[in-house]
N, CA and C of each residue as an Amber inpcrd file, in Angstrom:
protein
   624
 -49.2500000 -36.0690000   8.9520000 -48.9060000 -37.4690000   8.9970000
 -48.2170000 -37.8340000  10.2810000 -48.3480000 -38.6720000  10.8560000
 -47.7920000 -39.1660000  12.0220000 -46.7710000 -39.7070000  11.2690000
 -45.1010000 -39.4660000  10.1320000 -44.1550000 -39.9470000   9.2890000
 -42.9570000 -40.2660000  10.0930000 -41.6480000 -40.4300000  10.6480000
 -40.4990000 -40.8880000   9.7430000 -38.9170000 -41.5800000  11.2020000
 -38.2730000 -42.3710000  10.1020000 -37.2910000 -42.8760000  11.0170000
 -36.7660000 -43.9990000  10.4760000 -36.5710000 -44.5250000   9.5750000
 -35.0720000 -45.3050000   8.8410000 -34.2440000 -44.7250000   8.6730000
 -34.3330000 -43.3500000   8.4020000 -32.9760000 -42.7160000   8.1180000
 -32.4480000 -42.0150000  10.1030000 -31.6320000 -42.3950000  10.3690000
 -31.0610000 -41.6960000  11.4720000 -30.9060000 -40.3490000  11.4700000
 -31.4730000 -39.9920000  12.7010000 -31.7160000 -38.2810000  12.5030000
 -30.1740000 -37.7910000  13.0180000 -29.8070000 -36.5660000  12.5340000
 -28.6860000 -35.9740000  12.5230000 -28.7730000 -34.5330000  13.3860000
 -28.4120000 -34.1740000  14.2350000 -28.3480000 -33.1150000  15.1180000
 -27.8590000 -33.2560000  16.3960000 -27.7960000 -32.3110000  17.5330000
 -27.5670000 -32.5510000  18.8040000 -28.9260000 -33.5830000  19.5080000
 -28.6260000 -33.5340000  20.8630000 -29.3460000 -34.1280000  21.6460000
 -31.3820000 -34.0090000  21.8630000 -31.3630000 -32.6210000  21.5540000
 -32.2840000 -31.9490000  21.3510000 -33.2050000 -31.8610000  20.1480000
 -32.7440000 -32.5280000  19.2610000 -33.6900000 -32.1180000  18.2050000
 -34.8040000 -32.8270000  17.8180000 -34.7280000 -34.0170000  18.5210000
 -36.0160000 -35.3950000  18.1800000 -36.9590000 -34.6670000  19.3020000
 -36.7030000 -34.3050000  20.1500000 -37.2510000 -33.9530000  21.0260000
 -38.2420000 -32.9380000  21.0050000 -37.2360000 -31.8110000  19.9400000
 -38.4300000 -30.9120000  19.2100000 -39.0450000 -31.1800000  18.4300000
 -38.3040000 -31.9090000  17.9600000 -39.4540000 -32.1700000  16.3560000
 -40.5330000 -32.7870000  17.0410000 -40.4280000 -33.4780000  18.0110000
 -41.7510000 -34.0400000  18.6070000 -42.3640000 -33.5700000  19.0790000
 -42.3020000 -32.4680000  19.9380000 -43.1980000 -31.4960000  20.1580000
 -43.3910000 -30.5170000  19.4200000 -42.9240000 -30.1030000  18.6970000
 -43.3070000 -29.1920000  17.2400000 -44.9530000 -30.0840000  16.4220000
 -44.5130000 -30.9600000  16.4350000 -45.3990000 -32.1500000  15.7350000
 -47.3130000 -32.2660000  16.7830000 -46.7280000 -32.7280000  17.8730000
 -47.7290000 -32.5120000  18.8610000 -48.8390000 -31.1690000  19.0890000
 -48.1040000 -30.0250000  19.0290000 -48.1180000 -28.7040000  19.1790000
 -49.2380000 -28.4880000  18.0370000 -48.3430000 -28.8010000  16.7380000
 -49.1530000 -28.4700000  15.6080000 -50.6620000 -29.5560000  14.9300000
 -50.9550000 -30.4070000  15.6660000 -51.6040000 -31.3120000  15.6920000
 -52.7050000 -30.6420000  16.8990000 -52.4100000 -30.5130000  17.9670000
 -53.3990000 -29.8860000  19.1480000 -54.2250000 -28.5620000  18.5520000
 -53.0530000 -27.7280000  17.9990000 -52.8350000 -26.2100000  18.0420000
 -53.2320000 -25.6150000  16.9270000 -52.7390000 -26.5770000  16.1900000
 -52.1790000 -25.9200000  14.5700000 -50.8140000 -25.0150000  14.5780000
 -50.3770000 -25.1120000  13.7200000 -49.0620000 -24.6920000  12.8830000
 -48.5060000 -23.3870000  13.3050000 -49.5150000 -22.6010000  13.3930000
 -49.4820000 -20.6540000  13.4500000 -49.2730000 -20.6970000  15.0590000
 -49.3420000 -21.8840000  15.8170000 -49.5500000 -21.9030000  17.1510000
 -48.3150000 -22.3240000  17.5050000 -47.0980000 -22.9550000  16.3580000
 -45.6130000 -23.0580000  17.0290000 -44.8930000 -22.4860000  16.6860000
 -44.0780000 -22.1160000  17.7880000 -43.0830000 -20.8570000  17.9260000
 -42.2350000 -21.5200000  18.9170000 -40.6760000 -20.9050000  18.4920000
 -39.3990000 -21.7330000  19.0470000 -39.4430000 -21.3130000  20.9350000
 -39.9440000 -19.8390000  20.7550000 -40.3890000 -20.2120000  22.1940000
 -41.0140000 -21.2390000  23.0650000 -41.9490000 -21.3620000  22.7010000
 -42.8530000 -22.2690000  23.2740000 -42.3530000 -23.5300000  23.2840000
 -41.7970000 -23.9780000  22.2930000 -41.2540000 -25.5360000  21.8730000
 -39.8260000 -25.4920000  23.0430000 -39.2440000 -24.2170000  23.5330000
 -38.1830000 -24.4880000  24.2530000 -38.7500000 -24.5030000  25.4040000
 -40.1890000 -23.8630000  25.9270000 -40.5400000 -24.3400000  27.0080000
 -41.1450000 -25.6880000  27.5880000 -41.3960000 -25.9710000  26.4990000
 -41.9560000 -27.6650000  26.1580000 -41.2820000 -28.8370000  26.2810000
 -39.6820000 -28.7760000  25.6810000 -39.0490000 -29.4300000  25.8610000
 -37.2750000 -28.9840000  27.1850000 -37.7810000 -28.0170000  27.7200000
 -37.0670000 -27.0730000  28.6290000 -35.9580000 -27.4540000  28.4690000
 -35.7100000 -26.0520000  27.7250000 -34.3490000 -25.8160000  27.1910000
 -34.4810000 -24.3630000  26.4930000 -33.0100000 -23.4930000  26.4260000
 -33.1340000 -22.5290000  25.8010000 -34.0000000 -21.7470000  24.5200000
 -34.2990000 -21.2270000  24.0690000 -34.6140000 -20.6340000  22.3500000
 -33.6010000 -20.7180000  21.7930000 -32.2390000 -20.0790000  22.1900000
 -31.3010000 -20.6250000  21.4470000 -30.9830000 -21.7170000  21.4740000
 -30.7370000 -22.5220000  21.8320000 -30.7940000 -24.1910000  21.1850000
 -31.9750000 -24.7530000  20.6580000 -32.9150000 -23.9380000  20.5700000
 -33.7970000 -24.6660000  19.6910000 -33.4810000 -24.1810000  18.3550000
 -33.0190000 -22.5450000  18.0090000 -32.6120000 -22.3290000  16.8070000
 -31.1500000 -23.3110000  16.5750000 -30.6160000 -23.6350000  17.7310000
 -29.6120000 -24.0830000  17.0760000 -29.4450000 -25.5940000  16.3420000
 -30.4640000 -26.5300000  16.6970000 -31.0170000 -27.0970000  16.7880000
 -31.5750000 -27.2020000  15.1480000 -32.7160000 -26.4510000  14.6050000
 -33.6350000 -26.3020000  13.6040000 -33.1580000 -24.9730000  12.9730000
 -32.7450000 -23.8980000  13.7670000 -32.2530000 -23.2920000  12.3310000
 -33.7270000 -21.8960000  12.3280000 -34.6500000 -22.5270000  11.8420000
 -35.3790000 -21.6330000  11.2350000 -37.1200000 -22.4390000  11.7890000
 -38.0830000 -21.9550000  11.6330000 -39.4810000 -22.5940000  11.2300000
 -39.6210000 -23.4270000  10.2620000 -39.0610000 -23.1350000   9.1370000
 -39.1940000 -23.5990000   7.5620000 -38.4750000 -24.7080000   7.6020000
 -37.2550000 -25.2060000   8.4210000 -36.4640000 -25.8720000   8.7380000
 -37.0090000 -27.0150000   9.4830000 -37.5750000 -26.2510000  10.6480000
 -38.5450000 -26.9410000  11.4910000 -39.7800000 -28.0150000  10.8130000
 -40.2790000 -27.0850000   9.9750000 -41.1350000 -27.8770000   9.3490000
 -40.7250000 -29.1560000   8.3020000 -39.1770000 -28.5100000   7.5600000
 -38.8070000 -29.8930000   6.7580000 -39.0720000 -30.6420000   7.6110000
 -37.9810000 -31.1330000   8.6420000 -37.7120000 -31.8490000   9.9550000
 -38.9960000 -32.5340000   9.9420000 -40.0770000 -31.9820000  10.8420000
 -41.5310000 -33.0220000  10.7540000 -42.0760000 -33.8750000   9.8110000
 -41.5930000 -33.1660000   8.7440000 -41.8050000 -34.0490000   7.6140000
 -41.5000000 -35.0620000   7.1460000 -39.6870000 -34.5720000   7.5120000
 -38.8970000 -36.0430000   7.0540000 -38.8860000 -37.1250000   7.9510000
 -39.6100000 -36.6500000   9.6600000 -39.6480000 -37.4780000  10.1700000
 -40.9120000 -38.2660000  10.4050000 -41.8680000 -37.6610000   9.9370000
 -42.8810000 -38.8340000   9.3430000 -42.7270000 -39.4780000   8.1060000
 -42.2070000 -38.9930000   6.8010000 -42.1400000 -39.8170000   6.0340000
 -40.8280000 -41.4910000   6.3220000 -39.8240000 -41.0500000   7.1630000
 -39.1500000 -41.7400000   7.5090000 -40.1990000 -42.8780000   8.3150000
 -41.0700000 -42.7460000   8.8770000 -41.4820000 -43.7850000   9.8690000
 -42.8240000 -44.9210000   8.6220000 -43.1590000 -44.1450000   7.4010000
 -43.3570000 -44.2650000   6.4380000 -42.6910000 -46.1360000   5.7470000
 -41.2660000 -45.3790000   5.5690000 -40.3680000 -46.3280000   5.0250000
 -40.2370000 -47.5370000   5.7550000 -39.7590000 -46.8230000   7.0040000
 -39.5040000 -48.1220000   8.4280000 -40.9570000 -49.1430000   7.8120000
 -41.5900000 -48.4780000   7.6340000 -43.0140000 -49.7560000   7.9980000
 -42.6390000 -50.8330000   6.6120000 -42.2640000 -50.1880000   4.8770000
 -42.0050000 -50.9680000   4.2350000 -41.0800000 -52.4400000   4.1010000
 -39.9840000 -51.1700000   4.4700000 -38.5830000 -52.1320000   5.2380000
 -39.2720000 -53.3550000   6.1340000 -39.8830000 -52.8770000   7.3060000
 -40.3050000 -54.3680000   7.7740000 -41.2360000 -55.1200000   7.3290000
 -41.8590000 -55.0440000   6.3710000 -42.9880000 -55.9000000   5.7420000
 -42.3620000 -56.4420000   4.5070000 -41.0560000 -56.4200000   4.2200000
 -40.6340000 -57.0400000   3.4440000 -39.4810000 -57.6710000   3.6670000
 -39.2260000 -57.6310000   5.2370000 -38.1570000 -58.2480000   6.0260000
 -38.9090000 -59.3640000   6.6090000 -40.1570000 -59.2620000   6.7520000
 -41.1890000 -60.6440000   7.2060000 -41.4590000 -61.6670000   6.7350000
 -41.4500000 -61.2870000   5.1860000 -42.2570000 -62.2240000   3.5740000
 -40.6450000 -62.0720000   3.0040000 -39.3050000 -63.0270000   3.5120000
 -38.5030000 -62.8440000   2.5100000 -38.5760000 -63.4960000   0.9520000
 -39.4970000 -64.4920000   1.3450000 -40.0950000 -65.9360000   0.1800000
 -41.6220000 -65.5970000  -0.4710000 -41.8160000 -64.1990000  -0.0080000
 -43.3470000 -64.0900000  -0.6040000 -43.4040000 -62.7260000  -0.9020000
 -43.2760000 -62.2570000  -2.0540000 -43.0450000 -60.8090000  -2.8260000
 -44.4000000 -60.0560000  -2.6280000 -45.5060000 -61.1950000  -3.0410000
 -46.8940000 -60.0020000  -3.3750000 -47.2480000 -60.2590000  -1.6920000
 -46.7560000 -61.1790000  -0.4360000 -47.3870000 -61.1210000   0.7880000
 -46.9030000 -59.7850000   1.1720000 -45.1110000 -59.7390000   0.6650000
 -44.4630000 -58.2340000   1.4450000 -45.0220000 -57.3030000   0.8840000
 -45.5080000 -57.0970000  -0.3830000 -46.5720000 -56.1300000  -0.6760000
 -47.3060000 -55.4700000   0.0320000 -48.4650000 -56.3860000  -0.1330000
 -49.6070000 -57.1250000   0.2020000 -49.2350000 -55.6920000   1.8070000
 -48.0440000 -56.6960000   2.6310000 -48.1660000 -56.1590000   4.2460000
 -47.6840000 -54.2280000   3.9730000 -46.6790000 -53.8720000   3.1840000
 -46.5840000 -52.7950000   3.3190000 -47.3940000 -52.0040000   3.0320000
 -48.2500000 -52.2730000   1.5980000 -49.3700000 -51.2470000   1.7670000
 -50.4220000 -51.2220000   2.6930000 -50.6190000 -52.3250000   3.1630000
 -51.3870000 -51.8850000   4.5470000 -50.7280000 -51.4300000   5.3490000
 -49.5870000 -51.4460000   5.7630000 -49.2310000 -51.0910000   6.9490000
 -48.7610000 -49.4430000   6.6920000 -48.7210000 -49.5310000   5.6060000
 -48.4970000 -47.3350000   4.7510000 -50.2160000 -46.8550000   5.3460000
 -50.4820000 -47.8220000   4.7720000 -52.2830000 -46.9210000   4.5660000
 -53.0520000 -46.5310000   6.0930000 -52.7400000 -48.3510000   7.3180000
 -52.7440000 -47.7170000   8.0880000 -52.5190000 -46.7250000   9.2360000
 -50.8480000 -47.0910000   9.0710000 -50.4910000 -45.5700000   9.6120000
 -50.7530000 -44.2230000   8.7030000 -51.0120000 -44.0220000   7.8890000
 -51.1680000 -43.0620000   7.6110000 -52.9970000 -42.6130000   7.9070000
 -53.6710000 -43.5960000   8.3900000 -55.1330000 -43.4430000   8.7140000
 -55.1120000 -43.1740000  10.2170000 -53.6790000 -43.2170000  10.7310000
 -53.9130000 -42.6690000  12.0010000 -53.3420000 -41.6690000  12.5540000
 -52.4700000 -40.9990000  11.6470000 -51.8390000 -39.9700000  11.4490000
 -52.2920000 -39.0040000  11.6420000 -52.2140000 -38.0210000  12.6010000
 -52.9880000 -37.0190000  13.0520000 -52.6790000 -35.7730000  12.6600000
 -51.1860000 -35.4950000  12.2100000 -49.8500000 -34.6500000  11.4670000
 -50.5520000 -34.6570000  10.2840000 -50.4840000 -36.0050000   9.3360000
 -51.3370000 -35.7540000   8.4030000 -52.7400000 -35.1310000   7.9230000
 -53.8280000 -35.9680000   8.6890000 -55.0160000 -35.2400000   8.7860000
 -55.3130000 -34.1250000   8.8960000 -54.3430000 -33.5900000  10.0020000
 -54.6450000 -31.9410000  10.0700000 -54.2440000 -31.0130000   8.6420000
 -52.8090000 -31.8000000   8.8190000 -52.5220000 -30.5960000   7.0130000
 -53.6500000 -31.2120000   6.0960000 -53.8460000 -32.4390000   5.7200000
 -54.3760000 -32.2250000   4.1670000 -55.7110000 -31.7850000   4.2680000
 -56.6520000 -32.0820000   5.5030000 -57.8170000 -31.6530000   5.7110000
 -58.0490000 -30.2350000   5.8890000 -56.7010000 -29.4940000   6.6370000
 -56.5540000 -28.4200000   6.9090000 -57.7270000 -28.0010000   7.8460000
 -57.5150000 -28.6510000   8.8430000 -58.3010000 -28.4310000  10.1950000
 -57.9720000 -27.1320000  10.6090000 -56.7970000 -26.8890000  10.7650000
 -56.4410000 -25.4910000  10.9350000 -55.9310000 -24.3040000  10.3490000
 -56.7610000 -23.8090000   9.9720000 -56.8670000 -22.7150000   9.0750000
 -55.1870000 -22.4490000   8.6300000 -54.3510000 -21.9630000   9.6960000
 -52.9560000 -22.0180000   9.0970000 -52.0890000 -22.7360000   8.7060000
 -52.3310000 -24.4910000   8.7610000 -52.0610000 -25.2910000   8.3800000
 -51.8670000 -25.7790000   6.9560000 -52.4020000 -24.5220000   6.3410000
 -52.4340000 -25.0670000   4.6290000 -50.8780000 -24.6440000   4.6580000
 -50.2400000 -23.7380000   5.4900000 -49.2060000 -23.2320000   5.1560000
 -48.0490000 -24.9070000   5.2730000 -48.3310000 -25.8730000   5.4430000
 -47.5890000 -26.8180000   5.5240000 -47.9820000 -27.6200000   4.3110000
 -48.6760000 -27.2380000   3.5740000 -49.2150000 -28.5180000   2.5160000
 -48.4640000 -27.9690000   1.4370000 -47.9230000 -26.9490000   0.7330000
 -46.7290000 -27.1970000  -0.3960000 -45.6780000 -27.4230000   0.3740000
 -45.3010000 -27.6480000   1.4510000 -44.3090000 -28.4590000   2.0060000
 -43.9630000 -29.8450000   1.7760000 -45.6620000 -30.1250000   2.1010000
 -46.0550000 -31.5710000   2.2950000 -45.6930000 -32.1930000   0.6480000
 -46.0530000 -31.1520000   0.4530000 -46.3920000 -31.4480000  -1.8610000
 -44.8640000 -31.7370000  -2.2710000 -43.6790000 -30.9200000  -2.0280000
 -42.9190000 -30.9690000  -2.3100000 -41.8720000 -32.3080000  -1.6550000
 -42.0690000 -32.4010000  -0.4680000 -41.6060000 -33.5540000  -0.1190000
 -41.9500000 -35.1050000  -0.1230000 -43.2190000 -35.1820000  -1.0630000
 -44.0570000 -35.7730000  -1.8930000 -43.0120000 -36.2830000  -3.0240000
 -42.1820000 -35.5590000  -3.4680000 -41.1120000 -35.7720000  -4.2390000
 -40.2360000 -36.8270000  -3.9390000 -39.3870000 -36.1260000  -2.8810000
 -38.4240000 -36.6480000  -2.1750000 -38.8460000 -38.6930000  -1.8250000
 -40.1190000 -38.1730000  -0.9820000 -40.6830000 -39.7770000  -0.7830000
 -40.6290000 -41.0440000  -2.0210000 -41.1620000 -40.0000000  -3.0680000
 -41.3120000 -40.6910000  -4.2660000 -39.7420000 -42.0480000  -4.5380000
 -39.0430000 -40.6960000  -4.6640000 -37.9980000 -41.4630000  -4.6240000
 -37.0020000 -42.2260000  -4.1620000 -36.9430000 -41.5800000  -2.4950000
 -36.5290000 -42.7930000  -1.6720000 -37.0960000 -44.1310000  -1.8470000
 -38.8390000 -44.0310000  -1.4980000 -39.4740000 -45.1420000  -1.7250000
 -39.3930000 -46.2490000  -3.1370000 -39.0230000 -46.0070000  -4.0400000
 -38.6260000 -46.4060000  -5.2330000 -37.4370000 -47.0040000  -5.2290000
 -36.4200000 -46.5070000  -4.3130000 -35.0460000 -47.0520000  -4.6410000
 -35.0510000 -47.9620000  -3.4940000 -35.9540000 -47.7870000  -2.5490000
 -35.8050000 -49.0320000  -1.3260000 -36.6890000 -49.9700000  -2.0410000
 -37.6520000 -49.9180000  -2.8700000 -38.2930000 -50.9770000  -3.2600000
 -37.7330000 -51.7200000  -4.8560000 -37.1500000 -50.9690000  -5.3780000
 -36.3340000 -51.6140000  -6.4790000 -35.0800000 -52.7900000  -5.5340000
 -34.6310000 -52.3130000  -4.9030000 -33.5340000 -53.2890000  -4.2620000
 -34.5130000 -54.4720000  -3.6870000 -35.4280000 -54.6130000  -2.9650000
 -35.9100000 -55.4130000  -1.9980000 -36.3280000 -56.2120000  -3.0750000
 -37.2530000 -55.6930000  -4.4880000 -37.9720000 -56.3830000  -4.8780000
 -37.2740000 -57.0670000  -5.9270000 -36.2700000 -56.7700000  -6.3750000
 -35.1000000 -57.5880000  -7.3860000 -34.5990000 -58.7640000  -6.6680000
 -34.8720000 -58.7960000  -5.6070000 -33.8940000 -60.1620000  -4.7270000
 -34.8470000 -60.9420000  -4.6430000 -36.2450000 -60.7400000  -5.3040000
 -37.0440000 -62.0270000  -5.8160000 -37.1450000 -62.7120000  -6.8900000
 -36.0110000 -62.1450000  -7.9200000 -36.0370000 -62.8250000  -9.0760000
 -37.1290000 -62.4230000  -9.9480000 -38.0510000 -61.0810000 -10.1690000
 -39.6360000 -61.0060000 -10.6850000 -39.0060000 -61.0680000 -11.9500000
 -40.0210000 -61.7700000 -13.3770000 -39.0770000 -61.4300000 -14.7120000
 -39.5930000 -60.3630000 -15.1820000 -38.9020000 -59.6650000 -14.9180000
 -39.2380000 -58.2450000 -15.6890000 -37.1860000 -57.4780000 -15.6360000
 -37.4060000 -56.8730000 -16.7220000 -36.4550000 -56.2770000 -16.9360000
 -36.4430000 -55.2820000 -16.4330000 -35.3710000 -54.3900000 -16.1560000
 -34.9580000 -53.4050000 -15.0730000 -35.5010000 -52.2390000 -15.2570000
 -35.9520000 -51.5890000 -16.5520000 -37.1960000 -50.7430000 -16.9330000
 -38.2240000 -50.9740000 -16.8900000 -38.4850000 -52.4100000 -16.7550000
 -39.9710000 -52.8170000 -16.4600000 -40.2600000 -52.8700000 -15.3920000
 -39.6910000 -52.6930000 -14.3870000 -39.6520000 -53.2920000 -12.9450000
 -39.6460000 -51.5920000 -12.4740000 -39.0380000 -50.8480000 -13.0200000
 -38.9610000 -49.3790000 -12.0320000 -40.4480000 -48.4400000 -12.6410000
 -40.8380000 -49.3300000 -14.0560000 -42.7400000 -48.8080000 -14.4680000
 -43.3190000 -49.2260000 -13.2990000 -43.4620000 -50.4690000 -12.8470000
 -44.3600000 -51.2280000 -12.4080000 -44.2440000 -50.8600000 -10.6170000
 -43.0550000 -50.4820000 -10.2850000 -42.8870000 -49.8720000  -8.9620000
 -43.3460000 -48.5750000  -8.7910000 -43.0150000 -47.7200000  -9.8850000
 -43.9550000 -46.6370000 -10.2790000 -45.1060000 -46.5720000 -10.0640000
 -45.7080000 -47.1080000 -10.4620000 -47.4230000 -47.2540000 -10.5830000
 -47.4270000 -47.4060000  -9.1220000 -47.2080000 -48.8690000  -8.1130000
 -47.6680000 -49.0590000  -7.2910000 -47.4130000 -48.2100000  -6.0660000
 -46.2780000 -47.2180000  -5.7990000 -45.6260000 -46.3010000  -5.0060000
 -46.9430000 -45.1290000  -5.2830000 -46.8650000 -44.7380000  -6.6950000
 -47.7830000 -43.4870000  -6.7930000 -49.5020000 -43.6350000  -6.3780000
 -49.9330000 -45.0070000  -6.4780000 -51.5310000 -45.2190000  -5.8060000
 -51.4910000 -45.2370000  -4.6270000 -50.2180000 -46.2710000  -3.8250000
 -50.3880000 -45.3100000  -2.6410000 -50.6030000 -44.4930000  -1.7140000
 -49.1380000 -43.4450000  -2.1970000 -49.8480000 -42.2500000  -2.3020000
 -50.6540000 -41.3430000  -2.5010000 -51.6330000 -41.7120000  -3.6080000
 -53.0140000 -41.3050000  -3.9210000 -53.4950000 -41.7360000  -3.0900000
 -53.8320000 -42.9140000  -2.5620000 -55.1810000 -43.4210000  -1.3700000
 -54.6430000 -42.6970000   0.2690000 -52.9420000 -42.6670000   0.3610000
 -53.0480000 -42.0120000   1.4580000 -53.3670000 -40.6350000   1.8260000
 -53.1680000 -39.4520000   0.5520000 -54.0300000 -38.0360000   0.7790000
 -55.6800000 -38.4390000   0.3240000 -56.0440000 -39.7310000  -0.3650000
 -57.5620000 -39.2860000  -0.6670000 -58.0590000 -40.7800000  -0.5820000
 -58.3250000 -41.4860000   0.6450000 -58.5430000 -42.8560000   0.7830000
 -60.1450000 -43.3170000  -0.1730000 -59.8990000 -44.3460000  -0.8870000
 -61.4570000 -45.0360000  -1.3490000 -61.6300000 -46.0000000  -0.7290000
 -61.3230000 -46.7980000   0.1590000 -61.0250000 -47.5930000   0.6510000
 -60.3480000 -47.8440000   1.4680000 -60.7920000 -49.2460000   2.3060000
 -59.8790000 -49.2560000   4.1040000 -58.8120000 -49.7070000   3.4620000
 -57.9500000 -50.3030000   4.3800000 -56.3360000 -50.2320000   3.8830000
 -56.4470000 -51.5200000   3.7500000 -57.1480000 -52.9090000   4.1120000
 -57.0450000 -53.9170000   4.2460000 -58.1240000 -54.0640000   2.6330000
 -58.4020000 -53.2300000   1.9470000 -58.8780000 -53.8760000   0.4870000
 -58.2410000 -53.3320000  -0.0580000 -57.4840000 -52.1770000   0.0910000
 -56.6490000 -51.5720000  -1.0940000 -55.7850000 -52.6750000  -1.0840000
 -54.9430000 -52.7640000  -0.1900000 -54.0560000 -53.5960000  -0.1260000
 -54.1510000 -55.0280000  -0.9520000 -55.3130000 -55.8110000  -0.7750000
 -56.0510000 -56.8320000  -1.5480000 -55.3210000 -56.4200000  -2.8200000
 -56.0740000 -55.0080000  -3.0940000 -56.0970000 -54.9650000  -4.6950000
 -54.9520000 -54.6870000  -5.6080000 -53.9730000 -53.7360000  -4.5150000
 -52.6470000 -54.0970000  -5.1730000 -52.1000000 -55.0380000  -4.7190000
 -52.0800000 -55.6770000  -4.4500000 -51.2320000 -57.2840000  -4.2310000
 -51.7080000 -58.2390000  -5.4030000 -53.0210000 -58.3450000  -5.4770000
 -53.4740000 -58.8210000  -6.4700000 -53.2180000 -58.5110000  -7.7610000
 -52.9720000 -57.0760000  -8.2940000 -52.7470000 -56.4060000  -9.5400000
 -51.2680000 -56.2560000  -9.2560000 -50.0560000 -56.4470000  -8.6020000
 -48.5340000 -56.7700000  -8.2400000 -48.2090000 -58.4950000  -8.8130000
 -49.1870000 -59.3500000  -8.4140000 -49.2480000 -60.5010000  -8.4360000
 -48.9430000 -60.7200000  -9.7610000 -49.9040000 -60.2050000 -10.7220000
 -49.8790000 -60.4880000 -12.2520000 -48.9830000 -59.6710000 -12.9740000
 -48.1580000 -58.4010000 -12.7980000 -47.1190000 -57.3910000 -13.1810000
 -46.7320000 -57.6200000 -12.8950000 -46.1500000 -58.6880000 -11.8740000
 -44.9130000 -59.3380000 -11.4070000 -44.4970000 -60.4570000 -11.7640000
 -45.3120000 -60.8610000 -12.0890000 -45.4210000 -62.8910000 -12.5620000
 -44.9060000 -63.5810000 -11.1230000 -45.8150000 -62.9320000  -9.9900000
 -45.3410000 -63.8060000  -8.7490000 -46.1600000 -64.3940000  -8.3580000
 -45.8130000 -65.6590000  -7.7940000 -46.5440000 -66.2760000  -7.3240000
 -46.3470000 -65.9880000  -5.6600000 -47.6040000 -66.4760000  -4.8970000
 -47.5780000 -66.5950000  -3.2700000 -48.4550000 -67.3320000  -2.9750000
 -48.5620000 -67.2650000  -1.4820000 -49.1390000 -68.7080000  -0.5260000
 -50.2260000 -67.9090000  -0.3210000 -50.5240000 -66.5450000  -0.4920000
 -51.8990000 -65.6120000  -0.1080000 -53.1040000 -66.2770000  -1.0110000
 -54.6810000 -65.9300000  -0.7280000 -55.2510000 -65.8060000  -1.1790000
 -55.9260000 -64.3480000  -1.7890000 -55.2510000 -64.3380000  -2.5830000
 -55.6520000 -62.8870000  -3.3420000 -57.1390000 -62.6340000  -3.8360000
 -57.8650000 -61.7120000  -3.4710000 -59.1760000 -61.2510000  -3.9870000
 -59.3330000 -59.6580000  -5.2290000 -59.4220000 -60.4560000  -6.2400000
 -59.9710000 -59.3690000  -7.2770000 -60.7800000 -58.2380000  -6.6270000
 -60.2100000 -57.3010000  -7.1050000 -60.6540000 -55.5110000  -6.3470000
 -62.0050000 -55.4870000  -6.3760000 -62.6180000 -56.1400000  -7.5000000
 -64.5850000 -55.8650000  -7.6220000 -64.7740000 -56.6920000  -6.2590000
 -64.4290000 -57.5490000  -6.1740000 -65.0770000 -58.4310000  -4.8920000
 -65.1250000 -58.3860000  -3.8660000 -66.4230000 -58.5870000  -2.5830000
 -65.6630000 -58.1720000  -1.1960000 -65.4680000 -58.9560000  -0.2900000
């Protein structure tokens, strides 16, 4: 996945720096192809500050992760900082704007396609922090989406965020569709589980 950055990264000076070329590396290279050596010649600087830095590989790899899923969030956050008066438009914009970064995501593609043979070694990574997303994404969208007044009660509202967080995620490891009809179709099916109204013209999922 090309993922992450609402949450402020925490380390010395050095560590965005690797993670970005760790990321690059393993995208060109594949995975089996980064080593803290190399990444310190990349971003020239010691091996030891790159361990000091990341710690470990396994470490390394959280890191890429959390920093694509972070860039993930950023995109929600602003598509619902755009539509403060239009619930299913901020929808509507974040799942496209999830689906298409994640259609251009090159981090991604490689793990789930597993272009490179050693690259599967990042996908129960990927699986597990699949988790984590779950739930950040849930608690940034329960807040945003309560400050529209939807009538649904507060168990009804964390079902219905449920659902739409987890298809998502389904279309972004296994797309049926471009991001500009998925999107249609949950906005449209948000529209009526929400009892919201908007200024969009919404198109039923059969239609094109």
């Amino acid at each position: 996945m090309t993922i992450m950055s609402e949450a402020s990264v925490t380390g010395g000076p050095y560590r965005q720096p690797i993670v970005s070329a760790a990321i690059e590396l393993t995208v060109r290279s594949g995975w089996s192809s980064v080593t803290m050596s190399k990444l310190a010649e990349i971003v020239g600087v010691s091996r030891q500050t790159v361990y000091n830095e990341l710690g470990s590989k396994s470490r390394l790899a959280e890191a890429m992760i959390s920093h694509e899923l972070a860039r993930f969030l950023a995109v929600v956050r602003e598509a619902f900082e755009r539509h403060p008066d239009d619930l299913v438009e901020a929808i509507h914009d974040a799942v496209r704007g999830v689906l298409e970064l994640a259609d251009d995501n090159l981090l991604l593609r490689a793990i789930v396609s597993a272009t490179h043979g050693a690259d599967t070694e990042l996908l129960p990574l990927l699986t597990s922090r699949a988790g984590s997303l779950l739930g950040e994404a849930t608690v940034m969208l329960r807040g945003r989406v309560r400050a529209y007044g939807p009538p649904l009660d507060a168990e009804q509202l964390d079902v219905a965020i449920d659902v739409v967080v987890r298809t998502v995620l389904s279309h972004i490891m296994q797309p049926s569709d471009t991001p500009a009809r998925t999107a249609d179709a949950l906005a449209w099916m948000a529209s009526r589980v929400l009892g919201a109204t908007t200024a969009r013209s919404l198109r039923h999922p059969s239609q094109g």
